Coordinates of C-alpha atoms and ligand atoms in Angstrom, one line a residue:
M1 CA -59.4 93.3 94.9
R2 CA -61.2 94.9 97.2
M3 CA -61.4 99.3 97.6
N4 CA -59.9 101.4 100.5
S5 CA -61.7 103.9 101.9
L6 CA -59.7 107.2 99.8
H7 CA -61.7 104.8 97.3
R8 CA -64.4 104.5 99.0
R9 CA -65.4 108.4 99.5
E10 CA -64.2 109.1 95.7
F11 CA -66.4 106.5 94.5
L12 CA -69.1 107.8 96.9
T13 CA -68.2 111.3 95.4
L14 CA -68.1 110.9 91.9
T15 CA -71.3 108.9 91.5
G16 CA -73.0 112.0 93.9
L17 CA -74.3 109.1 96.1
A18 CA -72.8 110.0 99.2
G19 CA -76.4 112.2 100.4
A20 CA -79.2 111.5 102.7
G21 CA -82.5 110.3 101.0
M22 CA -81.5 107.7 99.2
A23 CA -82.4 104.8 101.4
G24 CA -84.7 102.6 99.8
S25 CA -83.2 102.0 96.3
G26 CA -80.7 98.9 95.4
L27 CA -78.4 101.6 94.3
A28 CA -78.9 103.6 97.3
A29 CA -78.0 100.7 99.6
L30 CA -74.6 99.9 97.8
A31 CA -73.8 103.8 98.5
L32 CA -74.4 103.9 102.1
G33 CA -71.0 102.6 103.7
S34 CA -70.3 100.6 100.3
T35 CA -67.2 100.4 97.7
K36 CA -66.3 100.2 94.5
A37 CA -65.4 96.2 95.4
R38 CA -68.5 96.0 97.1
A39 CA -70.8 96.2 94.1
A40 CA -68.3 94.3 91.8
S41 CA -68.9 91.5 94.2
L42 CA -72.7 91.5 94.1
P43 CA -74.7 89.4 91.1
S44 CA -75.6 92.0 88.5
A45 CA -78.9 90.6 88.2
P46 CA -80.6 90.1 92.1
A47 CA -79.8 86.9 93.6
E48 CA -82.5 84.0 93.7
G49 CA -83.8 84.4 97.1
D50 CA -83.8 88.2 97.5
A51 CA -86.8 87.8 94.5
H52 CA -88.2 85.3 97.1
R53 CA -91.5 85.8 99.0
G54 CA -93.2 84.9 102.0
P55 CA -93.1 82.2 105.0
C56 CA -90.4 80.7 105.0
A57 CA -87.0 79.1 107.3
I58 CA -83.4 80.2 106.2
A59 CA -80.0 78.3 108.3
S60 CA -76.7 77.6 108.2
G61 CA -76.0 75.1 105.5
N62 CA -75.4 72.1 107.8
C63 CA -78.7 72.1 109.7
D64 CA -80.8 69.7 107.6
P65 CA -82.8 68.5 108.7
G66 CA -83.7 71.3 111.2
V67 CA -84.5 74.1 108.7
A68 CA -87.5 72.2 107.2
K69 CA -88.8 71.8 110.7
A70 CA -89.1 75.6 111.4
Y71 CA -90.6 76.0 108.0
E72 CA -93.0 72.5 109.0
M73 CA -93.7 74.3 112.5
V74 CA -94.2 77.8 111.8
M75 CA -96.7 76.5 109.5
S76 CA -98.4 74.5 111.6
G77 CA -98.4 78.1 114.4
F78 CA -95.9 77.7 116.1
D79 CA -94.2 80.4 117.1
P80 CA -90.8 81.0 115.3
A81 CA -88.7 81.2 118.9
D82 CA -89.8 77.7 119.4
A83 CA -89.4 76.7 115.6
V84 CA -85.8 78.1 115.4
V85 CA -84.7 76.3 119.0
A86 CA -86.0 72.8 117.5
A87 CA -84.4 73.1 113.8
V88 CA -81.0 73.8 116.0
K89 CA -82.2 70.5 118.6
F90 CA -80.8 68.2 115.8
N91 CA -77.6 69.1 115.1
E92 CA -77.2 69.6 119.2
D93 CA -78.4 66.0 119.8
D94 CA -75.9 64.4 117.3
P95 CA -73.1 62.8 118.1
N96 CA -71.3 63.0 115.3
D97 CA -71.5 66.4 114.4
Q98 CA -68.2 68.2 116.4
S99 CA -69.4 72.0 115.8
V100 CA -73.0 71.9 118.2
G101 CA -73.7 69.9 121.6
L102 CA -73.1 66.5 122.2
G103 CA -69.6 65.9 120.6
G104 CA -68.5 69.5 120.2
L105 CA -65.0 69.2 120.4
P106 CA -63.8 70.9 123.6
N107 CA -61.8 73.8 124.9
E108 CA -58.0 73.1 125.5
E109 CA -58.6 71.2 128.8
G110 CA -60.8 69.0 127.1
I111 CA -64.0 69.9 128.3
V112 CA -67.0 70.6 126.4
E113 CA -68.4 74.2 126.8
L114 CA -71.3 75.5 124.9
D115 CA -72.9 79.0 123.7
A116 CA -75.7 79.9 122.3
S117 CA -79.0 82.2 121.8
V118 CA -82.6 83.1 120.4
M119 CA -83.8 86.0 119.6
H120 CA -87.9 86.7 119.6
G121 CA -89.5 89.1 117.3
P122 CA -92.4 89.8 118.7
T123 CA -91.3 91.0 121.7
H124 CA -87.8 91.9 121.5
K125 CA -87.1 89.9 123.9
A126 CA -83.7 87.3 124.1
G127 CA -81.9 84.8 125.8
S128 CA -78.3 83.7 125.5
V129 CA -76.2 81.3 127.7
A130 CA -72.6 80.8 126.8
S131 CA -69.9 78.6 128.4
I132 CA -72.2 76.0 129.6
R133 CA -70.9 72.6 130.2
N134 CA -72.7 69.4 130.8
I135 CA -76.2 70.7 129.5
K136 CA -76.7 69.3 125.1
N137 CA -79.0 71.6 124.2
P138 CA -78.1 75.3 125.5
A139 CA -80.6 77.7 122.6
A140 CA -83.2 75.5 124.6
V141 CA -82.0 76.9 127.9
A142 CA -81.5 80.3 125.9
L143 CA -85.4 80.1 125.1
E144 CA -86.0 79.5 129.2
V145 CA -84.2 82.4 130.0
L146 CA -86.4 84.8 127.5
R147 CA -88.8 83.4 128.5
K148 CA -88.6 82.8 131.9
T149 CA -86.3 85.5 134.0
D150 CA -85.9 89.5 133.1
H151 CA -82.6 88.7 131.8
V152 CA -80.6 87.4 128.2
M153 CA -77.5 86.4 129.0
I154 CA -76.2 83.9 131.9
V155 CA -73.3 82.8 131.5
G156 CA -71.0 78.8 133.1
E157 CA -71.6 78.3 136.7
G158 CA -74.7 79.8 136.6
A159 CA -76.4 78.5 133.0
L160 CA -75.8 75.1 134.4
K161 CA -77.6 76.1 137.9
F162 CA -80.3 77.6 135.9
A163 CA -80.9 75.0 133.1
L164 CA -80.9 71.7 136.3
R165 CA -83.6 74.0 137.8
M166 CA -85.3 74.1 134.4
G167 CA -85.3 70.6 134.1
F168 CA -82.1 69.3 131.7
K169 CA -80.1 67.0 132.4
E170 CA -76.6 66.8 132.9
E171 CA -74.6 64.6 130.7
N172 CA -70.3 64.1 129.7
L173 CA -70.6 66.0 126.3
L174 CA -67.4 64.6 124.9
T175 CA -68.0 61.3 122.7
E176 CA -65.0 59.3 122.1
K177 CA -64.7 60.5 119.1
S178 CA -64.3 64.5 120.2
R179 CA -61.9 62.8 122.8
Q180 CA -59.7 61.8 120.4
A181 CA -59.2 64.7 118.5
W182 CA -58.1 66.5 122.0
V183 CA -55.9 64.2 122.5
Q184 CA -55.1 64.4 118.6
W185 CA -54.7 68.1 119.3
R186 CA -53.4 68.2 122.7
A187 CA -49.9 65.3 121.5
N188 CA -48.9 68.0 118.5
L189 CA -49.3 71.1 120.2
N190 CA -45.9 72.0 121.9
K191 CA -42.5 69.9 120.9
D192 CA -41.3 69.5 124.1
D193 CA -43.6 69.0 126.1
K194 CA -44.3 65.6 127.6
W195 CA -47.3 64.9 125.7
L196 CA -45.0 62.3 122.7
D197 CA -46.0 64.3 119.0
D198 CA -47.7 61.4 116.4
D199 CA -44.3 60.0 115.0
Q200 CA -42.9 59.5 118.4
Q201 CA -46.1 57.3 120.2
I202 CA -45.6 53.7 120.5
Q203 CA -49.1 52.5 118.2
P204 CA -50.2 49.2 119.7
V205 CA -50.4 45.9 117.9
G206 CA -53.4 46.6 115.4
G207 CA -53.3 49.8 116.6
K208 CA -55.9 52.4 115.0
K209 CA -54.6 54.9 113.1
V210 CA -55.3 58.4 113.1
S211 CA -56.4 59.8 110.7
A212 CA -55.8 63.0 108.2
I213 CA -59.1 64.4 109.5
E214 CA -57.8 64.0 112.9
K215 CA -54.8 65.4 112.0
S216 CA -56.2 68.4 110.6
L217 CA -58.2 69.2 113.6
M218 CA -56.2 72.5 114.6
F219 CA -58.4 75.4 115.3
T220 CA -61.7 74.2 113.8
W221 CA -65.1 76.9 113.6
G222 CA -68.4 75.4 112.9
T223 CA -72.0 76.4 114.5
V224 CA -76.1 76.1 113.1
H225 CA -78.0 79.0 112.6
C226 CA -81.7 79.4 112.0
S227 CA -84.2 82.3 111.4
A228 CA -88.0 82.0 110.2
L229 CA -90.7 84.0 109.8
T230 CA -94.8 83.1 109.7
P231 CA -97.0 83.4 107.4
A232 CA -98.4 86.0 109.8
G233 CA -95.1 88.3 109.5
D234 CA -93.3 86.8 113.3
M235 CA -90.2 86.0 113.1
A236 CA -87.0 84.6 115.4
A237 CA -83.7 83.6 115.3
C238 CA -81.1 81.3 117.3
T239 CA -77.6 79.9 116.8
S240 CA -76.0 77.3 118.5
T241 CA -72.0 76.3 118.7
S242 CA -69.5 74.4 120.8
G243 CA -67.6 77.8 119.6
L244 CA -63.7 77.0 118.7
S245 CA -62.0 74.0 119.2
W246 CA -59.1 74.1 121.4
K247 CA -60.8 77.2 123.2
I248 CA -59.5 78.8 126.3
P249 CA -61.8 78.0 129.0
G250 CA -64.4 80.7 129.7
R251 CA -63.6 81.9 125.9
I252 CA -66.7 82.8 124.3
G253 CA -67.7 83.4 121.0
D254 CA -70.3 85.3 119.0
S255 CA -73.0 82.7 119.0
P256 CA -74.6 84.3 122.1
I257 CA -73.8 87.4 122.0
V258 CA -77.6 89.1 120.6
G259 CA -76.3 91.8 117.9
A260 CA -72.9 89.4 116.9
G261 CA -74.1 85.5 116.3
M262 CA -77.5 86.5 115.5
Y263 CA -79.8 89.1 115.4
C264 CA -84.2 89.7 114.8
D265 CA -85.9 93.0 114.7
N266 CA -89.2 91.8 113.7
N267 CA -90.2 94.6 111.6
V268 CA -86.4 94.0 110.0
G269 CA -85.7 91.4 109.2
C270 CA -82.7 88.6 110.8
A271 CA -78.9 87.5 110.7
G272 CA -76.9 84.9 111.7
A273 CA -73.6 83.4 111.2
T274 CA -70.5 80.8 111.6
G275 CA -67.4 81.1 111.2
R276 CA -64.8 83.7 113.4
G277 CA -66.9 84.5 116.4
E278 CA -64.3 86.9 117.1
S279 CA -64.6 89.1 114.1
M280 CA -68.4 88.8 114.3
I281 CA -68.1 90.2 117.4
V282 CA -65.7 92.8 117.1
N283 CA -68.1 94.0 113.9
C284 CA -71.6 93.7 115.9
G285 CA -72.1 91.3 112.1
S286 CA -75.9 90.6 112.7
Y287 CA -77.1 93.8 114.0
A288 CA -74.7 95.2 111.2
I289 CA -77.2 93.1 108.5
V290 CA -80.4 93.8 110.0
Q291 CA -79.3 97.2 109.9
N292 CA -78.3 97.4 105.9
M293 CA -81.2 95.6 105.6
E294 CA -83.3 98.9 107.6
R295 CA -81.0 100.8 104.1
G296 CA -82.9 99.7 102.0
M297 CA -80.4 96.9 100.9
T298 CA -81.3 93.4 99.7
P299 CA -80.7 89.9 102.4
S300 CA -78.1 89.4 99.6
E301 CA -76.2 92.9 99.3
A302 CA -76.6 93.1 103.3
C303 CA -74.5 90.3 103.8
A304 CA -71.7 91.3 101.3
A305 CA -71.7 94.5 102.4
F306 CA -71.3 93.7 105.6
L307 CA -68.4 91.2 105.2
N308 CA -66.8 93.9 102.8
K309 CA -66.9 95.7 106.1
L310 CA -65.0 93.2 107.7
C311 CA -62.2 93.2 105.7
D312 CA -61.4 96.3 106.0
H313 CA -61.4 95.7 109.7
T314 CA -58.6 93.0 109.5
K315 CA -55.8 94.7 110.4
E316 CA -53.8 92.2 111.5
K317 CA -51.4 90.6 110.1
H318 CA -51.4 87.2 111.7
L319 CA -55.1 87.6 110.8
R320 CA -54.0 87.9 106.6
D321 CA -53.4 85.8 104.2
A322 CA -50.9 86.6 101.5
K323 CA -52.6 89.0 99.5
G324 CA -54.0 91.0 102.8
R325 CA -57.5 89.5 103.0
P326 CA -58.5 87.6 106.3
N327 CA -57.0 84.3 106.5
F328 CA -60.6 82.8 108.0
N329 CA -63.7 82.4 106.7
V330 CA -66.9 84.1 107.9
S331 CA -70.0 83.0 106.5
V332 CA -73.6 85.5 107.1
Y333 CA -77.1 84.6 106.8
A334 CA -80.3 87.6 106.3
L335 CA -83.9 86.8 106.1
R336 CA -85.8 90.2 105.6
K337 CA -89.9 90.3 106.4
D338 CA -90.6 89.9 103.9
G339 CA -89.4 86.5 103.1
A340 CA -86.7 87.4 101.2
Y341 CA -83.2 85.9 102.2
G342 CA -79.6 85.8 101.4
G343 CA -76.6 84.5 102.6
A344 CA -72.9 86.0 101.3
C345 CA -68.9 84.3 102.5
I346 CA -65.3 85.9 102.0
H347 CA -64.0 82.5 100.8
P348 CA -65.8 80.6 99.1
G349 CA -67.3 77.5 100.8
G350 CA -70.5 78.6 102.7
S351 CA -73.5 77.4 101.7
Y352 CA -77.4 78.0 103.4
A353 CA -80.3 75.6 103.2
V354 CA -84.1 77.0 102.7
A355 CA -87.1 75.5 103.6
D356 CA -89.9 77.4 102.4
G357 CA -92.5 74.5 100.7
T358 CA -91.0 74.8 97.6
A359 CA -88.1 71.9 97.4
A360 CA -89.0 69.2 95.1
N361 CA -87.3 66.7 97.5
A362 CA -88.5 64.6 100.1
K363 CA -86.7 67.0 102.9
N364 CA -88.1 70.1 102.1
L365 CA -84.7 71.8 101.6
R366 CA -83.0 73.3 99.5
I367 CA -78.9 74.1 99.6
V368 CA -77.5 77.4 98.2
A369 CA -73.6 78.1 98.0
C370 CA -73.0 81.4 100.1
T371 CA -71.9 84.0 97.8
P372 CA -68.0 84.5 98.3
L373 CA -66.3 88.4 98.2
F374 CA -63.7 86.8 97.1
N375 CA -63.4 84.1 94.2
D376 CA -59.7 82.8 96.0
Ligands
LIG1 N1 -68.9 81.7 115.5 C1 -68.3 80.1 116.7 C2 -67.7 80.9 117.6 O1 -66.5 82.2 116.7 C3 -67.8 79.0 116.1 C4 -68.3 79.4 114.4 O2 -69.5 79.0 113.7 O3 -67.4 78.0 114.1 O4 -67.7 81.1 118.4

């Protein structure tokens, strides 16, 4: 069980850790804005990633093979921003990945709108595009915003025009698979509209039956994130997504928002997220995780402490389950300046990918389960 804020104050008083000057130790890290439940949710021994040192790339679990590519690039002397953008491009280019780029699930009107951002540690610059249509690699467009303009964020029509000027090619991003998923969602949206529901539709003889997976596509999230650390200690972070499926046109999630869907401080570390973007935005999620690390928490602690706070801030009834916990998932990932890394999620299921040259497999990456806040 998690602890409410009264309990939290009691915890700070009882342990005598509420004062200043505690930053730097794991215990102090727990005390800073911590709760007993958060302490209980943290592993008693340091998580494996917290002990890691040296260059590496970490990513959301779907960033395969991208995370290995990012590691290979930073080890070959590439800029970390190029490495993280190259990592997410694999997902953006994959028509079968329905959460990112080409083939991403569309908005409620059946149009694919993409969000992405990238942040470069050495210059502390960021670039971002949001609600961009017809360009399958929004992260690369965001990198152009970072490098070629004095802006941070360009949205919608302006983002498309900017991308075309930068030489990107316009294309239809709605694959047949995603179009069918949208038609399926649309048909079952409202029993009283003029779209026939599943059980009312006349199936052509020999027609394809709708799979359980397609039926389950009510609202889905999905995103790819990658952070990387070079041997020289430079860092970058990138997040790319098609966002929440069936969203209201123009809805922007956390992924293109600096400090929400990703953040990088070259002196401290990087963080990124996948899952319910609205919750990352209102909690300034990735920035908060990096701040936690700056106060002395390990990456695993920083992620868990942040998610605990996110849970405290989830007040709306429709977002809570019968036990009062968030009824959605968020996975967060953190990479510290020295190479320590970690990941956490609210409910079991999240995972992250790590490439540091030690994986004993042909893919050169490891998939690690995010530590869940609740064991469900
Ligand atoms: N965070 C993304 C968004 O809200 C979606 C996701 O990660 O599933 O747009």
